Short mmCIF file of C-alpha atoms and ligand atoms in Angstrom, two decimals:
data_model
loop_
_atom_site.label_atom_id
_atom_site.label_comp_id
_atom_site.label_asym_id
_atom_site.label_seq_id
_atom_site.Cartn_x
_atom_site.Cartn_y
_atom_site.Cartn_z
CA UNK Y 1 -24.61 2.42 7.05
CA UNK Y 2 -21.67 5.56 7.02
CA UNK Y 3 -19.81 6.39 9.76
CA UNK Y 4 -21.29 9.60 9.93
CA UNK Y 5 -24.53 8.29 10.10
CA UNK Y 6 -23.94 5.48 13.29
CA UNK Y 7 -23.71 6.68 16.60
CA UNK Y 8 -21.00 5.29 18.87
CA UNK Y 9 -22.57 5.60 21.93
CA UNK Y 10 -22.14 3.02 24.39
CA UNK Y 11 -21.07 0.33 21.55
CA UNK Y 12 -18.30 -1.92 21.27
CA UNK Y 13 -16.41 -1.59 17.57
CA UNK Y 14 -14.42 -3.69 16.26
CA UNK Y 15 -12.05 -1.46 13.86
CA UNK Y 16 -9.69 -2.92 11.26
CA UNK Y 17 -7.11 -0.78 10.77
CA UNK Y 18 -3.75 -1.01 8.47
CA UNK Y 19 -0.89 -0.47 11.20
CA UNK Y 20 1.21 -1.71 8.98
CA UNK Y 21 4.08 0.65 9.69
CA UNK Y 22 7.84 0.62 8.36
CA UNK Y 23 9.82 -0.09 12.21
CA UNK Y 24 13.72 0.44 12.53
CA UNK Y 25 16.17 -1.95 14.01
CA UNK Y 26 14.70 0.03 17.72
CA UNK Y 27 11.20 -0.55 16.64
CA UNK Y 28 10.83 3.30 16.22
CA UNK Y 29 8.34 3.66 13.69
CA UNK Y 30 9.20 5.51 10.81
CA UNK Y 31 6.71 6.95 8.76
CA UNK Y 32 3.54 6.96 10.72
CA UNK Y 33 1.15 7.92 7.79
CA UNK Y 34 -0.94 4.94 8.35
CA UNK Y 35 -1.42 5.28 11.69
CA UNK Y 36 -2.44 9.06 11.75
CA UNK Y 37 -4.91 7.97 8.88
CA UNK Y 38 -7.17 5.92 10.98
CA UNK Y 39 -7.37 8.85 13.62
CA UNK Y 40 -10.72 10.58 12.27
CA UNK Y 41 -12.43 6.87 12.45
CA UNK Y 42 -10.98 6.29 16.02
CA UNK Y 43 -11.47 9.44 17.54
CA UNK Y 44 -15.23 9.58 16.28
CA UNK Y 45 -16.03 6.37 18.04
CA UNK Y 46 -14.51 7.77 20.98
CA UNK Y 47 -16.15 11.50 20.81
CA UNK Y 48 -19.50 9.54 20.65
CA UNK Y 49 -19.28 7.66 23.65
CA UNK Y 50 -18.19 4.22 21.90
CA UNK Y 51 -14.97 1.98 22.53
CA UNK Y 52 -12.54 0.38 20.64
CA UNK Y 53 -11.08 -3.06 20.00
CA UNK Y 54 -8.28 -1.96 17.31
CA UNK Y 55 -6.97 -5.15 14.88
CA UNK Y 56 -4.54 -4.96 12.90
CA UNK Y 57 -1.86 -6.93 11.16
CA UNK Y 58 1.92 -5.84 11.00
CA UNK Y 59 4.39 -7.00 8.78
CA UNK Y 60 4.67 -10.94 7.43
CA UNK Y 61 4.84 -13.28 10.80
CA UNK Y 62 5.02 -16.91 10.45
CA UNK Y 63 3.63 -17.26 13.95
CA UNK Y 64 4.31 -15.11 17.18
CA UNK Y 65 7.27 -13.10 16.99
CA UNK Y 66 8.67 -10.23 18.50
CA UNK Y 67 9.58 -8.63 15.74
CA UNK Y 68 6.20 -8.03 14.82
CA UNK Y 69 4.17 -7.39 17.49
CA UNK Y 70 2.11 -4.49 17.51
CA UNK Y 71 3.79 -4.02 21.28
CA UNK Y 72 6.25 -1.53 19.50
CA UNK Y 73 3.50 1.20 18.54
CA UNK Y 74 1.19 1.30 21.54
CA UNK Y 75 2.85 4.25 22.81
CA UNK Y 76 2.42 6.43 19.74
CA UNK Y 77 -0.89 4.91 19.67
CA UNK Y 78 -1.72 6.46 22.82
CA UNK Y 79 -0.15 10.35 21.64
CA UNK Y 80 -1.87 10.04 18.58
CA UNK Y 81 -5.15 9.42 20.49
CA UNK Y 82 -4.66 11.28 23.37
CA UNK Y 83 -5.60 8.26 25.57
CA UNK Y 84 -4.45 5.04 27.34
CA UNK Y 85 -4.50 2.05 25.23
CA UNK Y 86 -4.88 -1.29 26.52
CA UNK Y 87 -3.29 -4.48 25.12
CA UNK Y 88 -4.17 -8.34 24.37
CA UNK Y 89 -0.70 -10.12 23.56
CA UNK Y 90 -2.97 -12.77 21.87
CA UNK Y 91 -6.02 -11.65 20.11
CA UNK Y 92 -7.68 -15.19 20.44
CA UNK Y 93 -6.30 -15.47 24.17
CA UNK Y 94 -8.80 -15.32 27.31
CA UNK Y 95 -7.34 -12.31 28.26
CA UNK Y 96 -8.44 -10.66 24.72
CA UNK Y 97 -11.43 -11.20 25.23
CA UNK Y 98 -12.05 -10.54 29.25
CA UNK Y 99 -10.67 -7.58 28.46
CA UNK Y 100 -12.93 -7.01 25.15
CA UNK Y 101 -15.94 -7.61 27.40
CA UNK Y 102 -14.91 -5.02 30.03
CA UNK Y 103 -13.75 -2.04 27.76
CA UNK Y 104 -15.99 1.10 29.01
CA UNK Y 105 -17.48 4.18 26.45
CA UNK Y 106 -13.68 6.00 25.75
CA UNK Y 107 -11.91 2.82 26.27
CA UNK Y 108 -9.16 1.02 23.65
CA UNK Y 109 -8.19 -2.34 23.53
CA UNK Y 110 -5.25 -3.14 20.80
CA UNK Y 111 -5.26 -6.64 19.91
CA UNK Y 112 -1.74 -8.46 19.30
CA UNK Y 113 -0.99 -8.92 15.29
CA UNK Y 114 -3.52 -11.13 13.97
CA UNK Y 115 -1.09 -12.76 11.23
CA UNK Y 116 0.06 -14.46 14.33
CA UNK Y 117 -2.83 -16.71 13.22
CA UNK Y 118 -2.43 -18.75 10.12
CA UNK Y 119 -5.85 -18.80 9.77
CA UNK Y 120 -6.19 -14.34 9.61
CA UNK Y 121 -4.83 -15.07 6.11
CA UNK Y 122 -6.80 -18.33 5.86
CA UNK Y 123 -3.38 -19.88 4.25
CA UNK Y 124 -1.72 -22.94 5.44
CA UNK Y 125 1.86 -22.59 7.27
CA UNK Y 126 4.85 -24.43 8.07
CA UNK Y 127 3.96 -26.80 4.97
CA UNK Y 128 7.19 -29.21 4.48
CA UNK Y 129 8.74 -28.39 1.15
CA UNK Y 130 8.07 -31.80 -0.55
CA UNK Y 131 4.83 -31.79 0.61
CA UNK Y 132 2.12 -33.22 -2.13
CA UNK Y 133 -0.80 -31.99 -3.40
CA UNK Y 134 -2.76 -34.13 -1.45
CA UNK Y 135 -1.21 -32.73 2.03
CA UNK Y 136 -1.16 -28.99 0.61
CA UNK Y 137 -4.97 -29.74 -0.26
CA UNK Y 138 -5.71 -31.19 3.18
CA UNK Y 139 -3.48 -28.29 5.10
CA UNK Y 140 -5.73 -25.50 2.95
CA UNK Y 141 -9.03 -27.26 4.11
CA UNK Y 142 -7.88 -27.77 7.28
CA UNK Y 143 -6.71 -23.87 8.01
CA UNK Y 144 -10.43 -22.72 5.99
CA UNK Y 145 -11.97 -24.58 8.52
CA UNK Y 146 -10.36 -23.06 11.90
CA UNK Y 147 -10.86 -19.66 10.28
CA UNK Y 148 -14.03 -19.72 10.82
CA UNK Y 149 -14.06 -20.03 14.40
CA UNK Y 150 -11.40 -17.62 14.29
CA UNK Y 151 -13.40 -14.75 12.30
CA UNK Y 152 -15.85 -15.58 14.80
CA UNK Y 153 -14.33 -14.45 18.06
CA UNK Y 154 -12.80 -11.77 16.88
CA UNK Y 155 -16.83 -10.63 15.35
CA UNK Y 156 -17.88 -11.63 19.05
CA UNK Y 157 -15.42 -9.05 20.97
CA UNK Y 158 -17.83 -6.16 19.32
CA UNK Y 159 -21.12 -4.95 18.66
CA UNK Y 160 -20.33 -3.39 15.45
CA UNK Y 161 -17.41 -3.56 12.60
CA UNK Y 162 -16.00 -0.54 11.10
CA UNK Y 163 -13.05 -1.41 8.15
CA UNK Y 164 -10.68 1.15 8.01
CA UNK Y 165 -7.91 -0.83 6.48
CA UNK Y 166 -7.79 0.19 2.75
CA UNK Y 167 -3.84 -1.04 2.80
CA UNK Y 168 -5.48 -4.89 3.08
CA UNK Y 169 -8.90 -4.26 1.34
CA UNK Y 170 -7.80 -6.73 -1.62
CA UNK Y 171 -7.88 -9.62 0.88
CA UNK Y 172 -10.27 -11.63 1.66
CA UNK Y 173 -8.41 -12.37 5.46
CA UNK Y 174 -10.95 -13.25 8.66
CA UNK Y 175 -10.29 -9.33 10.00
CA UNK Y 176 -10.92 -7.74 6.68
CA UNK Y 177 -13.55 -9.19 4.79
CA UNK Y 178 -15.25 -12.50 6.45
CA UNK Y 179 -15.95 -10.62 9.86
CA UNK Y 180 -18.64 -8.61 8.55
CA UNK Y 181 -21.16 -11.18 7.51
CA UNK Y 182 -21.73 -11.69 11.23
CA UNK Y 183 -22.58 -7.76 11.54
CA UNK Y 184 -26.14 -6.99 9.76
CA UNK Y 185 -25.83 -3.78 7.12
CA UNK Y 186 -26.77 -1.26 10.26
CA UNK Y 187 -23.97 -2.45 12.01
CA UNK Y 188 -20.93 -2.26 9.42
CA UNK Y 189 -19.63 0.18 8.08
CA UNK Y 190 -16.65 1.83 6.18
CA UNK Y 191 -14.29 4.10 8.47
CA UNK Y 192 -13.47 7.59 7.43
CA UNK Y 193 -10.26 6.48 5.56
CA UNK Y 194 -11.64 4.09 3.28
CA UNK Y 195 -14.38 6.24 2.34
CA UNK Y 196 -11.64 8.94 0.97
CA UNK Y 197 -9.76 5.88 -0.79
CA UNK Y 198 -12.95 4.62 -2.36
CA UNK Y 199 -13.74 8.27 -3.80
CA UNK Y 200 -10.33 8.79 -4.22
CA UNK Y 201 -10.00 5.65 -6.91
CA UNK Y 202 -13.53 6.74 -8.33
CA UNK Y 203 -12.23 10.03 -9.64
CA UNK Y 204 -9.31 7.78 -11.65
CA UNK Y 205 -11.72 5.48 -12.74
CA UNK Y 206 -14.85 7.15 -14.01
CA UNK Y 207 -14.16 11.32 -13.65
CA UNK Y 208 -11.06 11.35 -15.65
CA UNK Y 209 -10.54 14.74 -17.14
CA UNK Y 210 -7.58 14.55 -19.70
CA UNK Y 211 -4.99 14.53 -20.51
CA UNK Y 212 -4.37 11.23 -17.58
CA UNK Y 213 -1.15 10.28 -16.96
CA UNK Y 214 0.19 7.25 -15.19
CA UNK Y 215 4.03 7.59 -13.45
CA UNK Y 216 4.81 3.93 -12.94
CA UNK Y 217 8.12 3.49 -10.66
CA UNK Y 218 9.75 1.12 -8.64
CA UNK Y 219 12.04 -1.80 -9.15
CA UNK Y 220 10.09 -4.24 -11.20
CA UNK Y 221 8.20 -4.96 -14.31
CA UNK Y 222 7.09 -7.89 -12.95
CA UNK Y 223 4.73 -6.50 -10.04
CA UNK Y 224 3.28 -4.03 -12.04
CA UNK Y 225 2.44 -5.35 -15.54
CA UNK Y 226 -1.03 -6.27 -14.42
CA UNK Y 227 -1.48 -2.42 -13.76
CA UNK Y 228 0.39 -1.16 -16.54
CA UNK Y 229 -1.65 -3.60 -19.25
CA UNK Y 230 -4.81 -2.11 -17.45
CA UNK Y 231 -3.52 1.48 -17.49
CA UNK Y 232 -2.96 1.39 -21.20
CA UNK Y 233 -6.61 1.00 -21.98
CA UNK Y 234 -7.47 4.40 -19.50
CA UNK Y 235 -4.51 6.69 -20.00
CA UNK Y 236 -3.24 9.42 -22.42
CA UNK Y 237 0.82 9.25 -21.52
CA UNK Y 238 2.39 6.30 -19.18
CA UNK Y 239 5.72 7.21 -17.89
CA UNK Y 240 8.22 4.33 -16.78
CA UNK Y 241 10.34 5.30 -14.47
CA UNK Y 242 12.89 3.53 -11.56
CA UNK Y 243 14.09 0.62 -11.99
CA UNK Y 244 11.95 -1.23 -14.43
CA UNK Y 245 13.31 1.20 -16.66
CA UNK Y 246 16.22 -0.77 -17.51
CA UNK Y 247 14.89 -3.47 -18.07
CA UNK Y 248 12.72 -1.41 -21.32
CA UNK Y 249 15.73 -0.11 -22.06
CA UNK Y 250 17.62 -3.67 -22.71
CA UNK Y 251 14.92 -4.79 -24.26
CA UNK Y 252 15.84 -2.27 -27.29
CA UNK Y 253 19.04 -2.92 -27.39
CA UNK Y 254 20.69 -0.34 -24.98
CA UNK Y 255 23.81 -0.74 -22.77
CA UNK Y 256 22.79 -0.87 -18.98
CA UNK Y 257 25.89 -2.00 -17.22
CA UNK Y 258 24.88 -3.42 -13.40
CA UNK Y 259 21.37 -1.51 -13.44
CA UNK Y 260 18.29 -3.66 -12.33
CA UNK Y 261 17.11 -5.78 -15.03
CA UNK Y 262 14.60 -8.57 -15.03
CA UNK Y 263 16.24 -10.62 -18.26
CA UNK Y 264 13.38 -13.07 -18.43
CA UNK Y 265 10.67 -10.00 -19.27
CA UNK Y 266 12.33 -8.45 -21.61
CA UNK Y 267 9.58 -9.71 -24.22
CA UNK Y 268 7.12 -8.50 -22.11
CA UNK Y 269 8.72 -4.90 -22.28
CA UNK Y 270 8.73 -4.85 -26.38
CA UNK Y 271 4.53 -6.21 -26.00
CA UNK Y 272 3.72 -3.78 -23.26
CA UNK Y 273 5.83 -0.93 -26.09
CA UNK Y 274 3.52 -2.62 -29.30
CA UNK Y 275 0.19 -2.45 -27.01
CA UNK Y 276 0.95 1.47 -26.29
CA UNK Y 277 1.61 2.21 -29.65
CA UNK Y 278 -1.29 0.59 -31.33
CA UNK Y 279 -3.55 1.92 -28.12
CA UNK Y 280 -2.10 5.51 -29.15
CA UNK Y 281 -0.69 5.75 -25.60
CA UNK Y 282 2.50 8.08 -25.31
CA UNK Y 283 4.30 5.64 -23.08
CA UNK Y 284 7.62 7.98 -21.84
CA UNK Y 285 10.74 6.11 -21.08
CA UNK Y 286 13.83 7.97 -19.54
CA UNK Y 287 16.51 9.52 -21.89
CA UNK Y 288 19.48 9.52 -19.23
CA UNK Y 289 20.52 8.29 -16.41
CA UNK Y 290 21.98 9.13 -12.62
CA UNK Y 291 24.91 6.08 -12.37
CA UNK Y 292 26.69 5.02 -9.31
CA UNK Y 293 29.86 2.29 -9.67
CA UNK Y 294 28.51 0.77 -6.66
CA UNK Y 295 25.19 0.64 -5.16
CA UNK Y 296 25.44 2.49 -2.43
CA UNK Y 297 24.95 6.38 -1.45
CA UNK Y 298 28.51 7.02 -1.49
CA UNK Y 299 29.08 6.20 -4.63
CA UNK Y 300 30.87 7.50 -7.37
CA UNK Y 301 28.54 9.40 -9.98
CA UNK Y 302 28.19 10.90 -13.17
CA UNK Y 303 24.95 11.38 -15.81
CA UNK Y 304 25.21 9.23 -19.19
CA UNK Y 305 22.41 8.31 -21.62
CA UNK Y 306 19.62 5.65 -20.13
CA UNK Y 307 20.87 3.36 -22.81
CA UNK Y 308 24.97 3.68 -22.85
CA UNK Y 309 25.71 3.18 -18.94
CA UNK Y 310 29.69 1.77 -19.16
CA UNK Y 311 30.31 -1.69 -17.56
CA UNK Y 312 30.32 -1.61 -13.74
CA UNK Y 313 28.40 0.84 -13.57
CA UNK Y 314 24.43 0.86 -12.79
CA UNK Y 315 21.60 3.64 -13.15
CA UNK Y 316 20.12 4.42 -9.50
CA UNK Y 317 17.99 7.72 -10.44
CA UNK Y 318 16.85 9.61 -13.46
CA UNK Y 319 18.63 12.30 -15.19
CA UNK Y 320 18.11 16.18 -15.38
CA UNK Y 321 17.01 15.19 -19.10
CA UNK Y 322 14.58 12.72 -18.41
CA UNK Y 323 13.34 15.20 -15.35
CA UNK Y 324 12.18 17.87 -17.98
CA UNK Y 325 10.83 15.59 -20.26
CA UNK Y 326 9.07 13.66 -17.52
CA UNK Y 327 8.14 17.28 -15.52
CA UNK Y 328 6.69 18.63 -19.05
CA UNK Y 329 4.18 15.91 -19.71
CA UNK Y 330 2.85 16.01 -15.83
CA UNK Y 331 2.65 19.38 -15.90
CA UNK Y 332 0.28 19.07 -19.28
CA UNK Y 333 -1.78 16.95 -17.20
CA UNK Y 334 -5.78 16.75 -15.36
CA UNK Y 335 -5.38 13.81 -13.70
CA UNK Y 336 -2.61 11.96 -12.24
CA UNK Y 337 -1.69 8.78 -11.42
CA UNK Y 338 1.62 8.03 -9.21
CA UNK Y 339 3.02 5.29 -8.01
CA UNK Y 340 6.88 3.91 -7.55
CA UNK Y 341 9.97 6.33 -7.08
CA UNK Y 342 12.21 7.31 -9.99
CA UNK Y 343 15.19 6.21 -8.47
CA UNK Y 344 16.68 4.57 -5.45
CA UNK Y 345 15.07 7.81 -3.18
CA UNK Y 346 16.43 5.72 0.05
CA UNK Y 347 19.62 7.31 -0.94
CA UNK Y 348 19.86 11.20 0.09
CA UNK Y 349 22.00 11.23 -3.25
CA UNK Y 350 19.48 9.40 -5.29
CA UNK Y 351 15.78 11.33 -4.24
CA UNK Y 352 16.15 14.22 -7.11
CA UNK Y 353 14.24 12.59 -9.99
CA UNK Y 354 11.75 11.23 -7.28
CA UNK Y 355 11.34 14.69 -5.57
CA UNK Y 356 11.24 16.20 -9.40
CA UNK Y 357 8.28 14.44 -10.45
CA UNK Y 358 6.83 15.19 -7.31
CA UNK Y 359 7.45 18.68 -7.40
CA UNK Y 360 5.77 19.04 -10.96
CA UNK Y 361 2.61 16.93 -9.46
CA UNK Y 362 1.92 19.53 -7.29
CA UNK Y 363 2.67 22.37 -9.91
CA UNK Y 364 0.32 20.07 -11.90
CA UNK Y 365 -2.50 20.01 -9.23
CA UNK Y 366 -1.87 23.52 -8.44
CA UNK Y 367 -3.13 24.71 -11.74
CA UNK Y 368 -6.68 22.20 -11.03
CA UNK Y 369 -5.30 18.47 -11.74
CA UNK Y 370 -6.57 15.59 -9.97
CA UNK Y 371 -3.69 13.86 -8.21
CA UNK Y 372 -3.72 10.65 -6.70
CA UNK Y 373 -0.22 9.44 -5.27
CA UNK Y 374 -0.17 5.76 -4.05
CA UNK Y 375 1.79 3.01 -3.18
CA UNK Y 376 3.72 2.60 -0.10
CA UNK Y 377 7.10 3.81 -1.25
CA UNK Y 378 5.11 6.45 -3.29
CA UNK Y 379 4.05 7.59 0.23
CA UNK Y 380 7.47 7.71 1.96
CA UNK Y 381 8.45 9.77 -0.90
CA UNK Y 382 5.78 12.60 -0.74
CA UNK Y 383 6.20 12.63 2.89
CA UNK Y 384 10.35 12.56 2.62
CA UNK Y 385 10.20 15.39 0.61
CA UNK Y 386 7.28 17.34 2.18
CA UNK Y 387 5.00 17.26 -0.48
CA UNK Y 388 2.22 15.32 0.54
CA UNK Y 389 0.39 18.56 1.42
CA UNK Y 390 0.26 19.90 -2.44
CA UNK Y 391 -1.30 16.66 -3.96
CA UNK Y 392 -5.08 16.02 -4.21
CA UNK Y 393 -4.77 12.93 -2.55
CA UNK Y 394 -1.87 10.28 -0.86
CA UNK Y 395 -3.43 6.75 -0.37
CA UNK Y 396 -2.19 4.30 2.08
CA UNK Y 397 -2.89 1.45 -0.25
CA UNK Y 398 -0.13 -0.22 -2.41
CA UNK Y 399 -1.68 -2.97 -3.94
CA UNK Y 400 -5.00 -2.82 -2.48
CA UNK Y 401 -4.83 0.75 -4.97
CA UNK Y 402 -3.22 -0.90 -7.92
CA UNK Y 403 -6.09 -3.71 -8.05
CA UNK Y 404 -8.57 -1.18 -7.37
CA UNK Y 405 -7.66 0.81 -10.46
CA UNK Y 406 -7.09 -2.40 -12.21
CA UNK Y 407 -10.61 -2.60 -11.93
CA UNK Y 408 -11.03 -5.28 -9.46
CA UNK Y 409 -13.65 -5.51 -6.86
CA UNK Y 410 -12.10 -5.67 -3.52
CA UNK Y 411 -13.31 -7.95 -1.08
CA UNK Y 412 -12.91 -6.13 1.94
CA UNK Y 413 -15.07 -3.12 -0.05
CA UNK Y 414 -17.60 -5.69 -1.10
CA UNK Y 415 -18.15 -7.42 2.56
CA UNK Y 416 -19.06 -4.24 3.32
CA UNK Y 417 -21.55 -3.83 0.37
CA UNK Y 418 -23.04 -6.93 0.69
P1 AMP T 501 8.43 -1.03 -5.70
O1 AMP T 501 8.29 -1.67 -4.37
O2 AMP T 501 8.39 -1.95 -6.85
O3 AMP T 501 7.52 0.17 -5.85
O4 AMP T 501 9.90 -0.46 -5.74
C1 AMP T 501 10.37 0.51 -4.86
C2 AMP T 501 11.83 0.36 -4.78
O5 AMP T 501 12.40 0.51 -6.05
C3 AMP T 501 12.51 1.37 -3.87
O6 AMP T 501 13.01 0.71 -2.75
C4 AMP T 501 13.63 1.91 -4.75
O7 AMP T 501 14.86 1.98 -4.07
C5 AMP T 501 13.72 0.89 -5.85
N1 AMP T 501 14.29 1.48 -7.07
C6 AMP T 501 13.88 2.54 -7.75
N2 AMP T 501 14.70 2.82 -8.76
C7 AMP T 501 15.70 1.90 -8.73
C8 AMP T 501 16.85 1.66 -9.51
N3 AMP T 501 17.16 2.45 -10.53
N4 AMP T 501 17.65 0.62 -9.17
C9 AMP T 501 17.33 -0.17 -8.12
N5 AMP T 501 16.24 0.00 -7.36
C10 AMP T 501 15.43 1.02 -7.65
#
């Protein structure tokens, strides 16, 4: 069944959504990207006459917490939506579900953060440290076991399920995946989001026009080698940039002063260099460097090469170098692949490498590339700098995007499938 297809009218959907928004120490939420991306699915079901029982998860609770409660966005909810928006504070409480039962067509129930529930994740919690294999064993089965009665209310609160939640489509969690076997294929569906995400990774997977080029940012090797190894069987040029740079950049011998390093992947940085060469990938490592003697906005600065940054002193952004070098081989581009800032872009003094390869992804798009930004710093960044408008296409899933270009089947796609 598509979205397009079902008609709302007098039904009861339950609609997974990613809420997962970035908060401030006022729970103001500050980039709402996620949020305004499940609008076309929400205001569909209410245009046809349907209503809504909106789960979601926020952050990573341990239990019921304040912090996390989905309290903090109801009112932007409502503006975005244009209606009132009712709330459960416990989304297996009798109150969810009284009020689940009474929601009229045009109605919204939100229900509080699932996560609240150990067993939305299906993982055991509040596991003592020395606990053996035995216990952990017992504690898994034991959480399994309650999740299905869990995935079962929330599946009985609605008459059909609609996953709009591409951000947690590479879990298998009670809201996201295990919900919909109790829905029959003419009752689930994907919303209008994950239908653009699943196109979206299509046309990187199996349309590529060349040359296709990877930007890989962000701090670490670490959580990205799984994509890089994969990227270096699809791509033409993979560019390191951000932080994992330095750690390349040790690995052949260069000076990098404080800059983030992981020392214990270094190895992994000369293999993942062998593999491109032999694969005939032009993997593109920065040439200089924006320093800072402290890491902090305010700090002193100057431009060196990537691999002679003095003592006490650490790279926090590319240099103009490394911008045209970087800028040249996107622009040479048909499809693009970004994810990960260039530099610490938190930092008003630290965004220009960031907001330089962005600028040439959109020249690059402009002239007919295929541009697919994700990840969610990626996203921050196109929207910081106002460029989310000139790229093909911004997805609002970080890992749920790299596994899906890994190649992976994502469970919350397949439950859908199924
Ligand atoms: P990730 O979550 O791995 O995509 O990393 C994103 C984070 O990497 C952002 O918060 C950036 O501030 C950080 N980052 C990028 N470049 C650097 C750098 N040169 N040094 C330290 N952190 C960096």
């Amino acid at each position: 069944m598509t979205i397009d297809q079902f008609n709302f009218a007098g039904k009861k959907a339950f609609v997974r959504v990613d809420f997962n928004v970035p908060l401030d120490e006022n729970f103001n939420i500050t980039d709402d990207t996620r949020m305004r991306a499940a609008m076309p699915t929400l205001k569909k079901i209410l245009a046809d006459g349907g209503s809504i029982i909106i789960g979601s998860h926020l952050g990573r609770p341990k239990g019921p917490t304040d912090k996390f409660s989905l309290k903090h966005i109801i009112k932007h909810l409502e503006e975005l939506l244009g209606t009132s928006v009712q709330f459960a504070d416990d989304c297996m409480g009798e109150d969810a579900a009284k009020k689940a039962a009474a929601l009229k067509p045009g109605e919204v129930l939100l229900l509080e953060n699932l996560r609240f529930y150990a067993e939305e994740e299906g993982k055991p919690r509040g596991l003592a440290e020395d606990a053996s294999d035995e216990e952990k064993k017992a504690a898994k089965a034991a959480v399994k076991e309650s999740q299905k009665e869990f995935t079962k209310k929330l599946a009985s609160y609605a008459d059909c399920y609609v996953n709009d939640a591409f951000g947690t489509a590479h879990r298998a969690h009670a809201s996201t995946a295990l919900i919909a076997k109790y829905f029959d294929k003419d009752n689930k569906m994907f919303g209008y989001l994950m239908e653009k995400e699943v196109k979206a990774v299509d046309k990187v997977l199996n349309d590529i026009h060349r040359p296709f080029t990877a930007i890989m940012g962000g701090s670490k090797v670490s959580s990205k080698i799984d994509i890089i190894e994969n990227l270096l069987n699809k791509v033409d040029n993979l560019i390191i940039a951000g932080g994992m740079t330095y750690t390349f950049t040790k690995a052949l011998g260069g000076k990098i002063g404080l800059s983030i390093c992981e020392d214990d992947k270094l190895d992994l940085a000369l293999d993942l260099l062998k593999k491109a060469k032999d694969k005939g990938v032009n993997l593109v490592l920065a040439v200089d460097a924006k320093i800072a003697d402290s890491f902090s906005n305010d700090a002193n600065t100057k431009f060196c090469k990537v691999n002679e940054i003095p003592d006490g002193w650490e790279g926090l952004d590319i240099g103009p170098e490394t911008e045209k070098l970087f800028a040249d081989v996107i622009k040479g581009s048909k499809t693009i692949l970004w994810n990960g800032p260039a530099g610490v872009f938190e930092f008003d003094n630290f965004t220009h490498g960031s907001r330089a390869i962005g600028e040439a992804v959109v020249e690059a798009t402009k002239n007919g590339a295929f541009s697919l930004v994700g990840g969610g710093d990626s996203v921050a960044c196109v929207n910081k700098f106002g460029l989310a408008g000139g790229v093909s296409y911004v997805s609002t899933g970080g890992g749920a995007l790299l596994e899906a270009i890994e190649g992976k089947v994502l469970p919350g796609i397949a439950a859908i499938n199924e």
